[in-house]
Amino acid sequence: MSLRKKLTLSMLMIAVIPVMVLGGFYYQYFSGVLLSNVQQRELQNNSQIIYSVDNFFNSIFTISDSLLMNEELMDILQKSYEEQSSPIEGYRDKAQVDKRLYKDGYYLDGRIETIAIFPRNNSMFYYCTKEDINPSYDIHAEEWYEKIASKEGAKVLVGVHQNRLVYAFSDAASPYCVTVGRSIYSPYDSQLLGTMLININVHDLQTCWPAFKEDSQERFYLLDDENNVVFSNLTEEIGGKFFQGGLEDGISSCRIDGKLYDTIVSGSKSLGWKSVKMIPRSQLDQEIAVVPYMTLLLMLILTVLAVLEIG
């Protein structure tokens, strides 16, 4: 081998070996940095979801406030309809209240499934809904009713439960919903007049976050304050308990069926709800996989240049 070729090969070794060593070092370093950046971006996106959920329910709370400030509604709720003309008056008042519920409540947000008021002095309740109402519904039979009654007029967000106020389709189970409820008290003498419910079908909450890709392996969960699954892209899990307890805000990891997932958790300080994303680590790694390929490409370029020089 000529001296020129020996020198060229020596230069090639001097160039390639450091690139390999430095490439391996920088890959380990920058892959960790890039992975952390990707995770932080997902955490920020997840925080935006729970922020949107907060804003949505704050708007529903505002709607309930405005309804309870209506003097005509308060006057009707104080009636007992004990006189002889009460049936006619009762139906006339029901038409007025139903109209008010539509104009000042249901109409303001298309995600509301049902608004209903259950008077204390009247067996006939008022409502506005996009579904078929269940006329035999008994609010006092709900296990969460006492939660609303105990708050004495304060707004209460009831987590995921079956909506028995409306009829289910065919033989299917009652649809799942969440409820903003509150007791109604007279502004004149503080007597209890009834209870208001605003129901939202859990599927209508999807407007609070971007649509998921159909081929994504990512899992998403919206959890209520009792760790129940309000919504998930795995629909069979809606309404059940989430399989992990004690979740804290931030980024952690777990294994599901032997597969490594990054768990991204963002919580609402006002509602106590959580938005949870579970993303396969392999999916995040795809976003930083360009680093080793850049190193190999650089080595290949140096090798080709050396071979051309030898030739």
CSV table of C-alpha atoms in Angstrom, one decimal:
chain,number,residue,atom,x,y,z
A,1,MET,CA,0.0,0.0,0.0
A,2,SER,CA,1.4,3.4,-1.0
A,3,LEU,CA,2.2,6.0,1.5
A,4,ARG,CA,-0.5,8.2,0.2
A,5,LYS,CA,-3.2,5.5,0.8
A,6,LYS,CA,-1.9,4.8,4.3
A,7,LEU,CA,-2.1,8.5,5.1
A,8,THR,CA,-5.6,8.7,3.6
A,9,LEU,CA,-6.8,5.7,5.6
A,10,SER,CA,-5.2,7.2,8.8
A,11,MET,CA,-7.0,10.4,8.2
A,12,LEU,CA,-10.2,8.5,7.6
A,13,MET,CA,-9.8,6.7,10.9
A,14,ILE,CA,-9.0,9.9,12.6
A,15,ALA,CA,-12.2,11.5,11.2
A,16,VAL,CA,-14.6,8.6,11.5
A,17,ILE,CA,-13.8,7.3,15.0
A,18,PRO,CA,-14.3,10.6,16.8
A,19,VAL,CA,-17.5,11.2,14.8
A,20,MET,CA,-18.7,7.8,16.1
A,21,VAL,CA,-17.7,8.5,19.7
A,22,LEU,CA,-19.1,12.0,19.7
A,23,GLY,CA,-22.2,10.9,17.8
A,24,GLY,CA,-23.0,8.3,20.4
A,25,PHE,CA,-22.4,10.7,23.2
A,26,TYR,CA,-24.4,13.5,21.7
A,27,TYR,CA,-27.2,11.1,20.8
A,28,GLN,CA,-27.5,10.0,24.4
A,29,TYR,CA,-27.4,13.6,25.6
A,30,PHE,CA,-29.6,15.3,23.0
A,31,SER,CA,-32.1,12.4,22.8
A,32,GLY,CA,-32.8,13.0,26.5
A,33,VAL,CA,-33.1,16.7,26.0
A,34,LEU,CA,-35.4,16.3,22.9
A,35,LEU,CA,-37.5,13.7,24.7
A,36,SER,CA,-38.0,16.1,27.6
A,37,ASN,CA,-39.0,18.9,25.2
A,38,VAL,CA,-41.5,16.7,23.5
A,39,GLN,CA,-42.9,15.6,26.9
A,40,GLN,CA,-43.2,19.3,28.0
A,41,ARG,CA,-45.0,20.2,24.8
A,42,GLU,CA,-47.5,17.4,25.4
A,43,LEU,CA,-47.9,18.6,29.0
A,44,GLN,CA,-48.6,22.1,27.8
A,45,ASN,CA,-51.2,20.8,25.3
A,46,ASN,CA,-52.8,18.7,28.0
A,47,SER,CA,-53.0,21.7,30.3
A,48,GLN,CA,-54.8,23.6,27.6
A,49,ILE,CA,-57.5,20.9,27.5
A,50,ILE,CA,-58.2,21.2,31.2
A,51,TYR,CA,-58.2,25.0,30.9
A,52,SER,CA,-60.9,24.6,28.1
A,53,VAL,CA,-62.9,22.3,30.4
A,54,ASP,CA,-62.7,24.8,33.2
A,55,ASN,CA,-63.9,27.6,30.9
A,56,PHE,CA,-66.8,25.5,29.6
A,57,PHE,CA,-68.2,24.7,33.1
A,58,ASN,CA,-67.7,28.3,34.2
A,59,SER,CA,-69.9,29.3,31.3
A,60,ILE,CA,-72.5,26.8,32.5
A,61,PHE,CA,-72.3,28.1,36.0
A,62,THR,CA,-73.0,31.6,34.6
A,63,ILE,CA,-76.0,30.3,32.8
A,64,SER,CA,-77.4,28.9,36.0
A,65,ASP,CA,-76.8,32.2,37.8
A,66,SER,CA,-78.7,34.2,35.2
A,67,LEU,CA,-81.7,31.8,35.3
A,68,LEU,CA,-82.0,32.2,39.1
A,69,MET,CA,-82.0,36.0,38.7
A,70,ASN,CA,-85.2,35.8,36.7
A,71,GLU,CA,-88.0,37.3,38.8
A,72,GLU,CA,-90.8,35.7,36.8
A,73,LEU,CA,-89.2,32.2,37.4
A,74,MET,CA,-88.9,32.9,41.1
A,75,ASP,CA,-92.5,34.0,41.4
A,76,ILE,CA,-93.8,30.8,39.6
A,77,LEU,CA,-91.7,28.5,41.7
A,78,GLN,CA,-93.3,29.9,44.9
A,79,LYS,CA,-96.8,28.9,43.7
A,80,SER,CA,-98.5,25.8,45.2
A,81,TYR,CA,-101.5,25.6,42.7
A,82,GLU,CA,-104.0,24.6,45.4
A,83,GLU,CA,-106.9,26.7,44.1
A,84,GLN,CA,-109.6,25.4,41.7
A,85,SER,CA,-108.1,27.1,38.7
A,86,SER,CA,-104.6,25.8,39.4
A,87,PRO,CA,-104.4,23.2,36.7
A,88,ILE,CA,-104.9,25.7,33.9
A,89,GLU,CA,-102.6,28.2,35.6
A,90,GLY,CA,-100.1,25.4,36.2
A,91,TYR,CA,-99.9,24.5,32.5
A,92,ARG,CA,-99.7,28.2,31.5
A,93,ASP,CA,-96.8,28.7,34.0
A,94,LYS,CA,-95.1,25.6,32.7
A,95,ALA,CA,-95.1,26.9,29.2
A,96,GLN,CA,-93.6,30.2,30.4
A,97,VAL,CA,-90.8,28.5,32.4
A,98,ASP,CA,-90.0,26.0,29.6
A,99,LYS,CA,-89.7,29.0,27.2
A,100,ARG,CA,-87.5,30.8,29.7
A,101,LEU,CA,-85.2,27.7,30.1
A,102,TYR,CA,-84.8,27.6,26.4
A,103,LYS,CA,-84.1,31.3,25.8
A,104,ASP,CA,-81.9,32.0,28.8
A,105,GLY,CA,-80.2,28.6,29.1
A,106,TYR,CA,-80.5,25.8,26.5
A,107,TYR,CA,-80.2,28.1,23.5
A,108,LEU,CA,-77.0,29.7,24.8
A,109,ASP,CA,-74.8,26.6,24.5
A,110,GLY,CA,-75.5,23.7,22.1
A,111,ARG,CA,-73.6,21.3,24.3
A,112,ILE,CA,-76.4,21.4,26.9
A,113,GLU,CA,-78.5,18.3,26.6
A,114,THR,CA,-81.2,19.1,29.2
A,115,ILE,CA,-82.1,21.9,31.6
A,116,ALA,CA,-84.7,20.9,34.2
A,117,ILE,CA,-86.2,22.5,37.3
A,118,PHE,CA,-88.0,20.4,39.9
A,119,PRO,CA,-90.3,22.6,42.1
A,120,ARG,CA,-90.7,21.7,45.7
A,121,ASN,CA,-94.4,22.7,45.7
A,122,ASN,CA,-95.4,21.0,42.4
A,123,SER,CA,-95.1,17.4,41.1
A,124,MET,CA,-94.9,18.7,37.5
A,125,PHE,CA,-91.3,19.6,36.6
A,126,TYR,CA,-90.1,22.1,33.9
A,127,TYR,CA,-87.6,21.2,31.2
A,128,CYS,CA,-86.0,21.9,27.9
A,129,THR,CA,-84.1,19.1,26.1
A,130,LYS,CA,-83.0,17.7,22.8
A,131,GLU,CA,-83.9,14.1,23.9
A,132,ASP,CA,-87.1,12.3,24.9
A,133,ILE,CA,-87.8,13.2,28.6
A,134,ASN,CA,-88.6,10.5,31.2
A,135,PRO,CA,-91.8,11.9,32.8
A,136,SER,CA,-91.5,9.5,35.8
A,137,TYR,CA,-88.0,10.6,36.7
A,138,ASP,CA,-87.5,11.2,40.4
A,139,ILE,CA,-84.6,13.4,41.3
A,140,HIS,CA,-84.7,12.4,44.9
A,141,ALA,CA,-83.9,8.8,44.0
A,142,GLU,CA,-80.5,9.9,42.6
A,143,GLU,CA,-77.6,9.0,45.0
A,144,TRP,CA,-75.9,12.4,44.2
A,145,TYR,CA,-79.1,14.4,45.1
A,146,GLU,CA,-78.0,15.0,48.7
A,147,LYS,CA,-74.7,16.4,47.4
A,148,ILE,CA,-76.6,19.2,45.7
A,149,ALA,CA,-79.1,19.7,48.6
A,150,SER,CA,-76.3,19.9,51.2
A,151,LYS,CA,-74.7,22.9,49.4
A,152,GLU,CA,-77.8,25.1,50.0
A,153,GLY,CA,-77.8,26.8,46.7
A,154,ALA,CA,-74.2,26.7,45.7
A,155,LYS,CA,-73.2,25.4,42.3
A,156,VAL,CA,-72.4,21.7,42.3
A,157,LEU,CA,-70.7,19.8,39.5
A,158,VAL,CA,-71.8,16.1,39.6
A,159,GLY,CA,-69.3,13.8,37.9
A,160,VAL,CA,-70.1,11.1,35.4
A,161,HIS,CA,-73.3,9.2,35.9
A,162,GLN,CA,-76.1,7.7,33.8
A,163,ASN,CA,-78.7,10.2,32.6
A,164,ARG,CA,-82.0,8.7,33.7
A,165,LEU,CA,-83.8,12.0,33.1
A,166,VAL,CA,-84.0,11.1,29.4
A,167,TYR,CA,-84.9,7.8,27.7
A,168,ALA,CA,-82.1,5.6,26.3
A,169,PHE,CA,-82.1,4.6,22.7
A,170,SER,CA,-83.7,1.2,22.1
A,171,ASP,CA,-82.4,-1.3,24.7
A,172,ALA,CA,-79.1,0.5,25.3
A,173,ALA,CA,-78.1,1.6,28.8
A,174,SER,CA,-78.9,5.2,29.8
A,175,PRO,CA,-76.4,7.6,28.3
A,176,TYR,CA,-73.6,9.0,30.5
A,177,CYS,CA,-73.7,12.7,31.4
A,178,VAL,CA,-72.3,15.2,33.9
A,179,THR,CA,-74.5,17.6,35.8
A,180,VAL,CA,-74.4,21.1,37.1
A,181,GLY,CA,-76.9,21.2,39.9
A,182,ARG,CA,-78.1,23.6,42.6
A,183,SER,CA,-80.9,24.1,45.0
A,184,ILE,CA,-83.1,27.1,44.4
A,185,TYR,CA,-84.0,29.4,47.3
A,186,SER,CA,-86.5,32.3,47.4
A,187,PRO,CA,-84.8,35.7,47.3
A,188,TYR,CA,-87.5,37.0,49.6
A,189,ASP,CA,-87.7,34.6,52.5
A,190,SER,CA,-84.9,32.0,51.8
A,191,GLN,CA,-87.3,29.1,51.5
A,192,LEU,CA,-86.3,26.2,49.4
A,193,LEU,CA,-88.2,26.3,46.1
A,194,GLY,CA,-86.8,23.4,44.1
A,195,THR,CA,-83.7,22.1,42.3
A,196,MET,CA,-82.1,22.9,39.0
A,197,LEU,CA,-80.2,20.4,36.8
A,198,ILE,CA,-78.2,21.2,33.7
A,199,ASN,CA,-77.1,17.9,32.0
A,200,ILE,CA,-74.3,17.6,29.4
A,201,ASN,CA,-73.8,14.4,27.5
A,202,VAL,CA,-70.1,13.3,28.0
A,203,HIS,CA,-69.6,13.1,24.2
A,204,ASP,CA,-70.5,16.8,23.8
A,205,LEU,CA,-67.4,17.6,25.9
A,206,GLN,CA,-65.2,16.7,23.0
A,207,THR,CA,-65.3,20.3,21.7
A,208,CYS,CA,-62.9,21.1,24.6
A,209,TRP,CA,-60.0,19.3,22.9
A,210,PRO,CA,-58.6,18.6,19.4
A,211,ALA,CA,-59.8,15.4,17.6
A,212,PHE,CA,-57.6,12.4,18.0
A,213,LYS,CA,-56.0,10.7,15.1
A,214,GLU,CA,-57.7,7.4,14.3
A,215,ASP,CA,-54.4,5.5,14.0
A,216,SER,CA,-52.9,7.0,17.2
A,217,GLN,CA,-52.0,4.6,20.0
A,218,GLU,CA,-52.4,7.4,22.5
A,219,ARG,CA,-54.9,7.0,25.3
A,220,PHE,CA,-56.9,10.0,26.6
A,221,TYR,CA,-59.0,10.2,29.8
A,222,LEU,CA,-61.0,13.1,31.4
A,223,LEU,CA,-61.5,12.2,35.1
A,224,ASP,CA,-63.9,13.7,37.6
A,225,ASP,CA,-63.1,14.5,41.2
A,226,GLU,CA,-63.8,10.9,42.2
A,227,ASN,CA,-61.4,9.4,39.7
A,228,ASN,CA,-64.2,8.2,37.4
A,229,VAL,CA,-63.7,8.3,33.6
A,230,VAL,CA,-65.9,11.1,32.3
A,231,PHE,CA,-64.6,10.6,28.7
A,232,SER,CA,-62.0,8.4,26.9
A,233,ASN,CA,-61.2,7.6,23.4
A,234,LEU,CA,-61.6,4.0,24.6
A,235,THR,CA,-65.4,4.4,24.9
A,236,GLU,CA,-65.9,1.2,26.9
A,237,GLU,CA,-64.1,2.8,29.8
A,238,ILE,CA,-66.5,5.7,30.2
A,239,GLY,CA,-68.3,5.7,33.5
A,240,GLY,CA,-65.9,3.3,35.2
A,241,LYS,CA,-63.1,3.9,37.7
A,242,PHE,CA,-59.7,4.9,36.3
A,243,PHE,CA,-57.2,2.1,36.8
A,244,GLN,CA,-54.6,4.3,38.5
A,245,GLY,CA,-55.1,6.2,41.7
A,246,GLY,CA,-53.2,9.0,43.3
A,247,LEU,CA,-52.3,10.8,40.1
A,248,GLU,CA,-50.3,13.9,40.5
A,249,ASP,CA,-49.8,16.7,37.9
A,250,GLY,CA,-46.8,16.3,35.7
A,251,ILE,CA,-45.1,13.5,33.8
A,252,SER,CA,-44.5,10.0,34.9
A,253,SER,CA,-44.3,6.6,33.2
A,254,CYS,CA,-45.9,3.2,33.5
A,255,ARG,CA,-46.3,-0.1,31.7
A,256,ILE,CA,-49.5,-1.4,30.3
A,257,ASP,CA,-49.4,-5.0,29.0
A,258,GLY,CA,-45.6,-4.7,29.0
A,259,LYS,CA,-45.5,-1.6,26.9
A,260,LEU,CA,-43.9,1.6,28.2
A,261,TYR,CA,-46.2,4.7,28.3
A,262,ASP,CA,-45.6,8.3,29.4
A,263,THR,CA,-48.4,9.5,31.6
A,264,ILE,CA,-49.2,13.3,31.2
A,265,VAL,CA,-51.5,14.7,33.9
A,266,SER,CA,-53.0,18.2,34.2
A,267,GLY,CA,-55.4,19.0,37.0
A,268,SER,CA,-58.1,21.6,37.5
A,269,LYS,CA,-57.7,23.5,40.8
A,270,SER,CA,-61.3,24.7,40.8
A,271,LEU,CA,-63.1,21.5,39.7
A,272,GLY,CA,-60.8,18.8,41.0
A,273,TRP,CA,-60.9,17.1,37.5
A,274,LYS,CA,-57.9,15.8,35.6
A,275,SER,CA,-56.9,15.5,32.0
A,276,VAL,CA,-54.7,12.4,31.4
A,277,LYS,CA,-52.8,11.4,28.3
A,278,MET,CA,-51.0,8.1,28.1
A,279,ILE,CA,-48.6,8.1,25.1
A,280,PRO,CA,-46.5,5.1,24.1
A,281,ARG,CA,-42.8,6.0,24.6
A,282,SER,CA,-42.1,4.6,21.1
A,283,GLN,CA,-44.4,7.2,19.7
A,284,LEU,CA,-42.5,10.0,21.3
A,285,ASP,CA,-39.2,8.4,20.3
A,286,GLN,CA,-40.2,8.7,16.7
A,287,GLU,CA,-40.0,12.5,17.0
A,288,ILE,CA,-36.3,12.3,18.0
A,289,ALA,CA,-35.2,9.4,15.9
A,290,VAL,CA,-33.5,11.8,13.4
A,291,VAL,CA,-30.4,12.2,15.6
A,292,PRO,CA,-28.8,8.8,15.0
A,293,TYR,CA,-29.6,9.0,11.3
A,294,MET,CA,-27.8,12.3,11.1
A,295,THR,CA,-24.7,10.8,12.7
A,296,LEU,CA,-24.7,7.8,10.3
A,297,LEU,CA,-25.2,10.2,7.3
A,298,LEU,CA,-22.2,12.2,8.4
A,299,MET,CA,-20.1,9.1,8.8
A,300,LEU,CA,-21.2,7.9,5.3
A,301,ILE,CA,-20.3,11.2,3.7
A,302,LEU,CA,-16.8,11.1,5.3
A,303,THR,CA,-16.2,7.5,4.2
A,304,VAL,CA,-17.3,8.3,0.6
A,305,LEU,CA,-15.0,11.3,0.4
A,306,ALA,CA,-12.1,9.3,1.7
A,307,VAL,CA,-12.7,6.5,-0.8
A,308,LEU,CA,-12.9,9.0,-3.7
A,309,GLU,CA,-9.7,10.6,-2.4
A,310,ILE,CA,-7.9,7.1,-2.4
A,311,GLY,CA,-9.2,6.4,-5.8
